[in-house]
mmCIF file of C-alpha atoms and ligand atoms in Angstrom:
data_model
loop_
_atom_site.group_PDB
_atom_site.id
_atom_site.type_symbol
_atom_site.label_atom_id
_atom_site.label_comp_id
_atom_site.label_asym_id
_atom_site.label_seq_id
_atom_site.Cartn_x
_atom_site.Cartn_y
_atom_site.Cartn_z
ATOM 1 C CA UNK Y 22 -0.001 1.672 -20.826
ATOM 2 C CA UNK Y 23 2.131 0.489 -23.773
ATOM 3 C CA UNK Y 24 5.637 1.790 -24.226
ATOM 4 C CA UNK Y 25 5.924 3.079 -20.656
ATOM 5 C CA UNK Y 26 9.523 3.017 -19.432
ATOM 6 C CA UNK Y 27 10.389 1.415 -16.115
ATOM 7 C CA UNK Y 28 12.712 3.621 -14.032
ATOM 8 C CA UNK Y 29 16.467 2.850 -14.266
ATOM 9 C CA UNK Y 30 17.217 -0.407 -12.420
ATOM 10 C CA UNK Y 31 19.644 -0.785 -9.562
ATOM 11 C CA UNK Y 32 18.525 -4.327 -8.723
ATOM 12 C CA UNK Y 33 17.498 -3.680 -5.128
ATOM 13 C CA UNK Y 34 14.982 -6.549 -5.307
ATOM 14 C CA UNK Y 35 16.745 -8.877 -7.743
ATOM 15 C CA UNK Y 36 15.650 -12.494 -7.199
ATOM 16 C CA UNK Y 37 12.782 -11.546 -4.902
ATOM 17 C CA UNK Y 38 9.040 -12.180 -5.213
ATOM 18 C CA UNK Y 39 6.668 -9.416 -4.201
ATOM 19 C CA UNK Y 40 2.936 -8.956 -3.644
ATOM 20 C CA UNK Y 41 1.329 -5.522 -3.946
ATOM 21 C CA UNK Y 42 -2.364 -5.029 -3.128
ATOM 22 C CA UNK Y 43 -4.318 -2.068 -4.459
ATOM 23 C CA UNK Y 44 -1.907 -2.106 -7.396
ATOM 24 C CA UNK Y 45 -4.380 -1.143 -10.138
ATOM 25 C CA UNK Y 46 -3.917 2.589 -9.648
ATOM 26 C CA UNK Y 47 -2.153 5.293 -7.676
ATOM 27 C CA UNK Y 48 0.499 4.476 -5.089
ATOM 28 C CA UNK Y 49 0.135 0.678 -5.427
ATOM 29 C CA UNK Y 50 0.636 0.834 -9.183
ATOM 30 C CA UNK Y 51 3.781 2.941 -8.740
ATOM 31 C CA UNK Y 52 5.090 0.460 -6.152
ATOM 32 C CA UNK Y 53 4.427 -2.528 -8.444
ATOM 33 C CA UNK Y 54 6.218 -0.818 -11.358
ATOM 34 C CA UNK Y 55 9.204 0.207 -9.222
ATOM 35 C CA UNK Y 56 9.543 -3.217 -7.590
ATOM 36 C CA UNK Y 57 9.530 -4.858 -11.032
ATOM 37 C CA UNK Y 58 12.111 -2.362 -12.284
ATOM 38 C CA UNK Y 59 14.277 -3.299 -9.312
ATOM 39 C CA UNK Y 60 14.178 -6.965 -10.301
ATOM 40 C CA UNK Y 61 11.248 -8.414 -8.339
ATOM 41 C CA UNK Y 62 8.664 -10.773 -9.802
ATOM 42 C CA UNK Y 63 5.423 -9.061 -8.829
ATOM 43 C CA UNK Y 64 1.951 -10.331 -8.032
ATOM 44 C CA UNK Y 65 -0.293 -7.373 -8.831
ATOM 45 C CA UNK Y 66 -3.559 -7.587 -6.904
ATOM 46 C CA UNK Y 67 -6.679 -5.426 -6.774
ATOM 47 C CA UNK Y 68 -10.490 -5.641 -6.896
ATOM 48 C CA UNK Y 69 -10.321 -3.698 -10.149
ATOM 49 C CA UNK Y 70 -9.406 -6.388 -12.679
ATOM 50 C CA UNK Y 71 -9.358 -4.084 -15.713
ATOM 51 C CA UNK Y 72 -6.855 -1.605 -14.305
ATOM 52 C CA UNK Y 73 -5.014 -4.354 -12.437
ATOM 53 C CA UNK Y 74 -4.401 -6.226 -15.689
ATOM 54 C CA UNK Y 75 -3.221 -2.938 -17.164
ATOM 55 C CA UNK Y 76 -0.577 -2.620 -14.413
ATOM 56 C CA UNK Y 77 0.555 -6.185 -15.143
ATOM 57 C CA UNK Y 78 0.801 -5.395 -18.857
ATOM 58 C CA UNK Y 79 2.760 -2.194 -18.186
ATOM 59 C CA UNK Y 80 5.307 -4.207 -16.183
ATOM 60 C CA UNK Y 81 5.586 -6.909 -18.847
ATOM 61 C CA UNK Y 82 5.800 -4.387 -21.699
ATOM 62 C CA UNK Y 83 8.731 -2.787 -19.897
ATOM 63 C CA UNK Y 84 10.494 -6.164 -19.582
ATOM 64 C CA UNK Y 85 9.477 -7.095 -16.030
ATOM 65 C CA UNK Y 86 7.726 -10.208 -14.649
ATOM 66 C CA UNK Y 87 4.219 -9.977 -13.211
ATOM 67 C CA UNK Y 88 0.931 -11.794 -12.773
ATOM 68 C CA UNK Y 89 -2.428 -10.278 -11.855
ATOM 69 C CA UNK Y 90 -4.745 -11.783 -9.257
ATOM 70 C CA UNK Y 91 -8.120 -10.222 -8.444
ATOM 71 C CA UNK Y 92 -8.872 -10.183 -4.722
ATOM 72 C CA UNK Y 93 -10.963 -8.193 -2.277
ATOM 73 C CA UNK Y 94 -8.715 -7.729 0.765
ATOM 74 C CA UNK Y 95 -11.709 -7.630 3.116
ATOM 75 C CA UNK Y 96 -12.649 -11.242 2.231
ATOM 76 C CA UNK Y 97 -10.527 -13.868 3.998
ATOM 77 C CA UNK Y 98 -11.163 -16.637 1.456
ATOM 78 C CA UNK Y 99 -10.016 -14.365 -1.388
ATOM 79 C CA UNK Y 100 -6.931 -13.281 0.558
ATOM 80 C CA UNK Y 101 -6.050 -16.915 1.319
ATOM 81 C CA UNK Y 102 -6.349 -17.791 -2.404
ATOM 82 C CA UNK Y 103 -4.207 -14.774 -3.328
ATOM 83 C CA UNK Y 104 -1.415 -15.853 -0.989
ATOM 84 C CA UNK Y 105 -1.658 -19.425 -2.341
ATOM 85 C CA UNK Y 106 -1.306 -18.083 -5.889
ATOM 86 C CA UNK Y 107 1.789 -16.061 -4.922
ATOM 87 C CA UNK Y 108 3.484 -19.188 -3.582
ATOM 88 C CA UNK Y 109 2.353 -21.329 -6.533
ATOM 89 C CA UNK Y 110 3.600 -18.867 -9.137
ATOM 90 C CA UNK Y 111 6.785 -17.551 -7.548
ATOM 91 C CA UNK Y 112 7.557 -20.146 -4.798
ATOM 92 C CA UNK Y 113 7.786 -17.601 -2.003
ATOM 93 C CA UNK Y 114 6.780 -14.131 -0.814
ATOM 94 C CA UNK Y 115 9.819 -12.029 0.019
ATOM 95 C CA UNK Y 116 8.083 -8.655 0.013
ATOM 96 C CA UNK Y 117 4.457 -7.742 0.587
ATOM 97 C CA UNK Y 118 2.968 -4.271 0.373
ATOM 98 C CA UNK Y 119 -0.502 -4.136 1.895
ATOM 99 C CA UNK Y 120 -1.656 -0.988 0.203
ATOM 100 C CA UNK Y 121 -5.318 -1.409 -0.837
ATOM 101 C CA UNK Y 122 -7.562 1.157 0.752
ATOM 102 C CA UNK Y 123 -10.491 3.520 0.393
ATOM 103 C CA UNK Y 124 -11.072 7.078 1.612
ATOM 104 C CA UNK Y 125 -14.377 6.198 3.260
ATOM 105 C CA UNK Y 126 -17.092 8.731 4.050
ATOM 106 C CA UNK Y 127 -16.290 12.430 4.280
ATOM 107 C CA UNK Y 128 -18.489 13.838 7.039
ATOM 108 C CA UNK Y 129 -18.133 14.838 10.661
ATOM 109 C CA UNK Y 130 -18.055 11.800 12.972
ATOM 110 C CA UNK Y 131 -21.569 12.417 14.344
ATOM 111 C CA UNK Y 132 -22.999 12.166 10.817
ATOM 112 C CA UNK Y 133 -21.207 8.962 9.737
ATOM 113 C CA UNK Y 134 -23.450 5.926 9.254
ATOM 114 C CA UNK Y 135 -22.338 2.712 10.923
ATOM 115 C CA UNK Y 136 -22.367 0.855 7.584
ATOM 116 C CA UNK Y 137 -19.869 3.356 6.114
ATOM 117 C CA UNK Y 138 -17.712 3.092 9.244
ATOM 118 C CA UNK Y 139 -17.757 -0.723 9.050
ATOM 119 C CA UNK Y 140 -16.918 -0.850 5.338
ATOM 120 C CA UNK Y 141 -13.988 1.540 5.733
ATOM 121 C CA UNK Y 142 -12.575 -0.399 8.676
ATOM 122 C CA UNK Y 143 -13.184 -3.759 6.953
ATOM 123 C CA UNK Y 144 -11.166 -2.771 3.876
ATOM 124 C CA UNK Y 145 -8.469 -0.518 5.320
ATOM 125 C CA UNK Y 146 -7.774 -2.241 8.645
ATOM 126 C CA UNK Y 147 -9.372 -5.669 8.186
ATOM 127 C CA UNK Y 148 -7.638 -5.962 4.805
ATOM 128 C CA UNK Y 149 -4.207 -5.293 6.289
ATOM 129 C CA UNK Y 150 -4.932 -7.742 9.125
ATOM 130 C CA UNK Y 151 -6.024 -10.516 6.740
ATOM 131 C CA UNK Y 152 -3.130 -9.989 4.338
ATOM 132 C CA UNK Y 153 -0.573 -9.949 7.152
ATOM 133 C CA UNK Y 154 -2.113 -13.031 8.763
ATOM 134 C CA UNK Y 155 -1.650 -15.089 5.611
ATOM 135 C CA UNK Y 156 1.640 -13.500 4.476
ATOM 136 C CA UNK Y 157 3.304 -13.966 7.871
ATOM 137 C CA UNK Y 158 2.433 -17.682 7.905
ATOM 138 C CA UNK Y 159 4.379 -18.076 4.629
ATOM 139 C CA UNK Y 160 7.244 -15.793 5.679
ATOM 140 C CA UNK Y 161 7.726 -17.548 9.029
ATOM 141 C CA UNK Y 162 8.076 -20.863 7.165
ATOM 142 C CA UNK Y 163 10.641 -19.235 4.866
ATOM 143 C CA UNK Y 164 12.471 -17.666 7.832
ATOM 144 C CA UNK Y 165 12.480 -14.276 6.095
ATOM 145 C CA UNK Y 166 10.273 -11.603 4.592
ATOM 146 C CA UNK Y 167 9.510 -7.899 4.611
ATOM 147 C CA UNK Y 168 6.049 -6.385 4.902
ATOM 148 C CA UNK Y 169 5.128 -2.749 4.318
ATOM 149 C CA UNK Y 170 1.640 -1.544 5.219
ATOM 150 C CA UNK Y 171 0.343 1.672 3.682
ATOM 151 C CA UNK Y 172 -0.945 3.795 6.544
ATOM 152 C CA UNK Y 173 -1.056 7.603 6.186
ATOM 153 C CA UNK Y 174 -0.228 10.849 7.927
ATOM 154 C CA UNK Y 175 -3.825 10.308 9.078
ATOM 155 C CA UNK Y 176 -2.460 7.375 11.103
ATOM 156 C CA UNK Y 177 -0.614 9.839 13.323
ATOM 157 C CA UNK Y 178 -2.770 12.945 13.592
ATOM 158 C CA UNK Y 179 -6.457 13.894 13.498
ATOM 159 C CA UNK Y 180 -8.214 14.067 10.124
ATOM 160 C CA UNK Y 181 -11.366 16.153 10.617
ATOM 161 C CA UNK Y 182 -14.159 14.959 8.358
ATOM 162 C CA UNK Y 183 -12.626 11.503 7.838
ATOM 163 C CA UNK Y 184 -12.964 9.755 11.214
ATOM 164 C CA UNK Y 185 -13.283 6.156 9.911
ATOM 165 C CA UNK Y 186 -10.274 6.606 7.599
ATOM 166 C CA UNK Y 187 -8.238 8.192 10.404
ATOM 167 C CA UNK Y 188 -9.125 5.400 12.842
ATOM 168 C CA UNK Y 189 -8.303 2.712 10.272
ATOM 169 C CA UNK Y 190 -4.877 4.228 9.590
ATOM 170 C CA UNK Y 191 -4.100 4.593 13.324
ATOM 171 C CA UNK Y 192 -5.081 0.923 13.646
ATOM 172 C CA UNK Y 193 -2.669 -0.091 10.891
ATOM 173 C CA UNK Y 194 0.212 1.339 12.925
ATOM 174 C CA UNK Y 195 -0.846 -0.732 15.958
ATOM 175 C CA UNK Y 196 -0.999 -3.892 13.837
ATOM 176 C CA UNK Y 197 2.370 -3.059 12.256
ATOM 177 C CA UNK Y 198 4.174 -2.604 15.571
ATOM 178 C CA UNK Y 199 2.613 -5.713 17.107
ATOM 179 C CA UNK Y 200 3.432 -7.916 14.104
ATOM 180 C CA UNK Y 201 6.985 -6.512 14.034
ATOM 181 C CA UNK Y 202 7.602 -7.531 17.642
ATOM 182 C CA UNK Y 203 5.841 -10.909 17.321
ATOM 183 C CA UNK Y 204 7.989 -11.837 14.312
ATOM 184 C CA UNK Y 205 11.302 -10.212 15.209
ATOM 185 C CA UNK Y 206 12.948 -13.545 16.003
ATOM 186 C CA UNK Y 207 11.571 -15.140 12.800
ATOM 187 C CA UNK Y 208 13.402 -12.930 10.292
ATOM 188 C CA UNK Y 209 10.203 -11.156 9.236
ATOM 189 C CA UNK Y 210 10.314 -7.347 9.241
ATOM 190 C CA UNK Y 211 7.096 -5.325 9.371
ATOM 191 C CA UNK Y 212 6.959 -1.586 8.711
ATOM 192 C CA UNK Y 213 4.484 1.061 7.605
ATOM 193 C CA UNK Y 214 4.683 4.027 5.292
ATOM 194 C CA UNK Y 215 2.660 7.132 6.100
ATOM 195 C CA UNK Y 216 2.218 9.084 2.867
ATOM 196 C CA UNK Y 217 1.115 12.679 2.867
ATOM 197 C CA UNK Y 218 -1.419 13.877 0.304
ATOM 198 C CA UNK Y 219 -0.417 12.236 -2.972
ATOM 199 C CA UNK Y 220 -1.703 12.796 -6.486
ATOM 200 C CA UNK Y 221 -3.754 9.639 -7.120
ATOM 201 C CA UNK Y 222 -7.343 8.903 -8.181
ATOM 202 C CA UNK Y 223 -8.293 8.705 -4.475
ATOM 203 C CA UNK Y 224 -6.876 12.157 -3.774
ATOM 204 C CA UNK Y 225 -8.364 13.635 -6.964
ATOM 205 C CA UNK Y 226 -11.803 12.327 -5.908
ATOM 206 C CA UNK Y 227 -11.388 13.788 -2.405
ATOM 207 C CA UNK Y 228 -10.317 17.180 -3.778
ATOM 208 C CA UNK Y 229 -13.211 17.179 -6.256
ATOM 209 C CA UNK Y 230 -15.776 17.101 -3.429
ATOM 210 C CA UNK Y 231 -15.398 20.847 -2.899
ATOM 211 C CA UNK Y 232 -12.877 23.492 -4.066
ATOM 212 C CA UNK Y 233 -12.455 24.470 -0.399
ATOM 213 C CA UNK Y 234 -11.215 20.943 0.407
ATOM 214 C CA UNK Y 235 -8.631 21.173 -2.365
ATOM 215 C CA UNK Y 236 -7.436 24.542 -1.094
ATOM 216 C CA UNK Y 237 -7.247 23.247 2.478
ATOM 217 C CA UNK Y 238 -5.227 20.188 1.435
ATOM 218 C CA UNK Y 239 -2.726 22.205 -0.574
ATOM 219 C CA UNK Y 240 -2.430 24.817 2.179
ATOM 220 C CA UNK Y 241 -1.580 22.066 4.693
ATOM 221 C CA UNK Y 242 1.466 21.034 2.652
ATOM 222 C CA UNK Y 243 4.674 22.978 3.416
ATOM 223 C CA UNK Y 244 6.041 22.213 -0.063
ATOM 224 C CA UNK Y 245 2.881 23.596 -1.681
ATOM 225 C CA UNK Y 246 2.339 20.492 -3.814
ATOM 226 C CA UNK Y 247 1.018 16.956 -3.638
ATOM 227 C CA UNK Y 248 3.404 14.007 -3.528
ATOM 228 C CA UNK Y 249 3.816 11.855 -6.618
ATOM 229 C CA UNK Y 250 3.018 8.122 -6.304
ATOM 230 C CA UNK Y 251 6.575 7.372 -7.473
ATOM 231 C CA UNK Y 252 7.968 9.348 -4.515
ATOM 232 C CA UNK Y 253 5.965 7.225 -2.075
ATOM 233 C CA UNK Y 254 7.023 4.014 -3.851
ATOM 234 C CA UNK Y 255 10.703 4.784 -3.131
ATOM 235 C CA UNK Y 256 10.084 4.486 0.620
ATOM 236 C CA UNK Y 257 8.296 1.133 0.204
ATOM 237 C CA UNK Y 258 11.189 -0.087 -1.950
ATOM 238 C CA UNK Y 259 13.829 0.757 0.632
ATOM 239 C CA UNK Y 260 11.836 -0.760 3.502
ATOM 240 C CA UNK Y 261 11.286 -3.991 1.524
ATOM 241 C CA UNK Y 262 14.920 -4.222 0.445
ATOM 242 C CA UNK Y 263 17.774 -5.850 2.349
ATOM 243 C CA UNK Y 264 19.225 -2.363 2.817
ATOM 244 C CA UNK Y 265 16.639 -1.884 5.582
ATOM 245 C CA UNK Y 266 17.702 -5.115 7.316
ATOM 246 C CA UNK Y 267 17.687 -3.530 10.808
ATOM 247 C CA UNK Y 268 14.419 -1.626 10.384
ATOM 248 C CA UNK Y 269 11.220 -3.130 11.762
ATOM 249 C CA UNK Y 270 8.238 -1.678 13.614
ATOM 250 C CA UNK Y 271 8.790 1.696 11.943
ATOM 251 C CA UNK Y 272 6.103 4.120 10.689
ATOM 252 C CA UNK Y 273 7.885 6.162 8.026
ATOM 253 C CA UNK Y 274 6.355 9.515 7.124
ATOM 254 C CA UNK Y 275 6.707 10.342 3.432
ATOM 255 C CA UNK Y 276 4.988 13.711 3.473
ATOM 256 C CA UNK Y 277 7.494 16.511 2.930
ATOM 257 C CA UNK Y 278 7.214 17.760 6.529
ATOM 258 C CA UNK Y 279 3.403 18.025 6.579
ATOM 259 C CA UNK Y 280 2.909 16.292 9.938
ATOM 260 C CA UNK Y 281 6.123 17.845 11.336
ATOM 261 C CA UNK Y 282 4.687 21.314 10.911
HETATM 262 N N1 NAD S 10 -3.392 9.478 -2.105
HETATM 263 C C1 NAD S 10 -3.109 9.925 -0.886
HETATM 264 O O1 NAD S 10 -3.024 11.139 -0.665
HETATM 265 C C2 NAD S 10 -2.825 8.961 0.231
HETATM 266 C C3 NAD S 10 -2.255 9.479 1.399
HETATM 267 C C4 NAD S 10 -1.978 8.615 2.456
HETATM 268 C C5 NAD S 10 -2.269 7.266 2.321
HETATM 269 N N2 NAD S 10 -2.831 6.795 1.188
HETATM 270 C C6 NAD S 10 -3.122 5.372 1.123
HETATM 271 O O2 NAD S 10 -2.442 4.811 0.026
HETATM 272 C C7 NAD S 10 -3.134 3.647 -0.409
HETATM 273 C C8 NAD S 10 -3.335 3.735 -1.907
HETATM 274 O O3 NAD S 10 -4.177 4.832 -2.158
HETATM 275 P P1 NAD S 10 -4.177 5.691 -3.506
HETATM 276 O O4 NAD S 10 -4.170 7.095 -3.112
HETATM 277 O O5 NAD S 10 -3.156 5.145 -4.422
HETATM 278 O O6 NAD S 10 -5.669 5.386 -3.977
HETATM 279 P P2 NAD S 10 -6.254 4.697 -5.292
HETATM 280 O O7 NAD S 10 -7.729 4.788 -5.123
HETATM 281 O O8 NAD S 10 -5.620 5.230 -6.499
HETATM 282 O O9 NAD S 10 -5.777 3.178 -5.119
HETATM 283 C C9 NAD S 10 -6.365 2.306 -4.202
HETATM 284 C C10 NAD S 10 -6.504 0.950 -4.866
HETATM 285 O O10 NAD S 10 -7.043 0.045 -3.895
HETATM 286 C C11 NAD S 10 -8.010 -0.748 -4.578
HETATM 287 N N3 NAD S 10 -8.991 -1.273 -3.616
HETATM 288 C C12 NAD S 10 -10.003 -0.599 -3.000
HETATM 289 N N4 NAD S 10 -10.700 -1.442 -2.224
HETATM 290 C C13 NAD S 10 -10.130 -2.668 -2.341
HETATM 291 C C14 NAD S 10 -10.404 -3.939 -1.784
HETATM 292 N N5 NAD S 10 -11.439 -4.133 -0.965
HETATM 293 N N6 NAD S 10 -9.587 -4.963 -2.108
HETATM 294 C C15 NAD S 10 -8.553 -4.794 -2.957
HETATM 295 N N7 NAD S 10 -8.258 -3.624 -3.551
HETATM 296 C C16 NAD S 10 -9.038 -2.564 -3.225
HETATM 297 C C17 NAD S 10 -8.655 0.188 -5.588
HETATM 298 O O11 NAD S 10 -9.304 -0.530 -6.630
HETATM 299 C C18 NAD S 10 -7.458 0.983 -6.057
HETATM 300 O O12 NAD S 10 -6.835 0.402 -7.183
HETATM 301 C C19 NAD S 10 -4.429 3.587 0.385
HETATM 302 O O13 NAD S 10 -4.291 2.697 1.468
HETATM 303 C C20 NAD S 10 -4.565 5.010 0.891
HETATM 304 O O14 NAD S 10 -5.318 5.094 2.070
HETATM 305 C C21 NAD S 10 -3.113 7.615 0.130
#
């Protein structure tokens, strides 16, 4: 998107190198743009090379530094190559946002096919596992690093009609807490963000299934509106920055009191 302005910089990530998965669209794209605006050199990654390259271009056009690397987070060889590229290009990985995900099937649990279940878990939970496995190895060698995994409000409460998605997001919180404790003495912080319903292509596709679904989603939100990807990105920025130096193992809701209700 030529001519797009990066938000005003305060340099929260100056000198840092960051990896963002699922950065072609939606929340990941907003995180990549914000991290670059805050001074990070960003590796933009996604399975969608066309839109991923577009995110890279948007960062560069706005004066930031970025490279794009195509990778499917559910494939360990591709994840290993992605992490290698991050280190080759930018020497280190200070911040990693494991954000790639899919909505999975929308049906009651007893109607979900096992193949759909497996695919959703492989991308959403397996992807976070594989990315963390390879990122943590680099960060432990460095003696520092900050990881943010994109979970969801669906990681904390039931999500009728989306059982595989809900289970995958609950699983991400278990992985996050375990990795945070395992790496606490190594200078590596691991946190999760739990966005509420946010206006992205994934959410638009979910709402398009049925007008009743759209109504139900909007009714569930105390503020009466969806979040903006940029609002979710702010939480990832803070958690990845040195300002959150004593925060690890946290699951931060960014949902305008939806789960609190
Ligand atoms: N939009 C919401 O309301 C909402 C709410 C809570 C959590 N989330 C989570 O936020 C994250 C981003 O979602 P979004 O709403 O921005 O959706 P989105 O569909 O706009 O973005 C997801 C990105 O992940 C990429 N992706 C999908 N499968 C991949 C794979 N196997 N490997 C690498 N990349 C892959 C897609 O190409 C896409 O660019 C997801 O983990 C999602 O579950 C979204």
